[in-house]
Amino acid sequence: MNMIRMTFVLSYLLIVNGNILAQSYQLNSLVGLDSVNVVVDIQSDSDHSYDEDNLIDKTELRLRRNGLKISENRFNSTVFIRFLIKDITLGTRNVGYSISYELMLSQGTILLSNYQYVEPAIWLRSGVSLIGDDYTRDELTRLTDQLLDTFLNELLTANPD
């Protein structure tokens, strides 16, 4: 019975291009934020190609329009936008895509041994989007805009002046 319900929910989300959102953030961490570095990472197991540079340019422009300076210093605050795109298949047929996405603001970098590092998150918004086989690259732009809307709204709330 539970498997039937899960199949129904998955089918419904694929048909209506559903989103499941989760959020975790600290409003106080955005107080006084005036400059950020932008990094976009898209990982996919499909044959599609994605233009990370285009999403970086759009993100930087949107952040600049809202009063943030863009810094190339990776040790400043960094806005990470990550996408993980997975094919959803039934048998051998592709029926849609699952897109895990997040916008994370990190403050500084913690260097570990063996040239590894950790980016500590001080603000995070993430979710999963399920879309049908008529997938387009516009979905990544739409999800980026959705994440930026939330981030910029929180930024304005934390810095009312």
Tab-separated table of C-alpha atoms in Angstrom, residues 24-26 29 78 103-108 118-124:
chain	number	residue	atom	x	y	z
A	24	SER	CA	17.795	26.244	6.999
A	25	TYR	CA	19.271	29.658	7.562
A	26	GLN	CA	20.351	32.186	10.125
A	29	SER	CA	24.384	35.851	9.514
A	78	THR	CA	30.736	32.988	-1.059
A	103	LEU	CA	21.944	28.111	-2.463
A	104	MET	CA	24.475	28.278	0.340
A	105	LEU	CA	26.245	31.293	1.783
A	106	SER	CA	29.580	30.410	3.354
A	107	GLN	CA	31.916	32.569	5.382
A	108	GLY	CA	35.587	31.858	4.816
A	118	VAL	CA	35.474	22.877	3.861
A	119	GLU	CA	33.075	25.739	3.160
A	120	PRO	CA	31.067	26.317	6.375
A	121	ALA	CA	27.447	27.282	5.611
A	122	ILE	CA	25.968	30.245	7.465
A	123	TRP	CA	22.772	30.411	5.346
A	124	LEU	CA	21.211	27.642	3.271
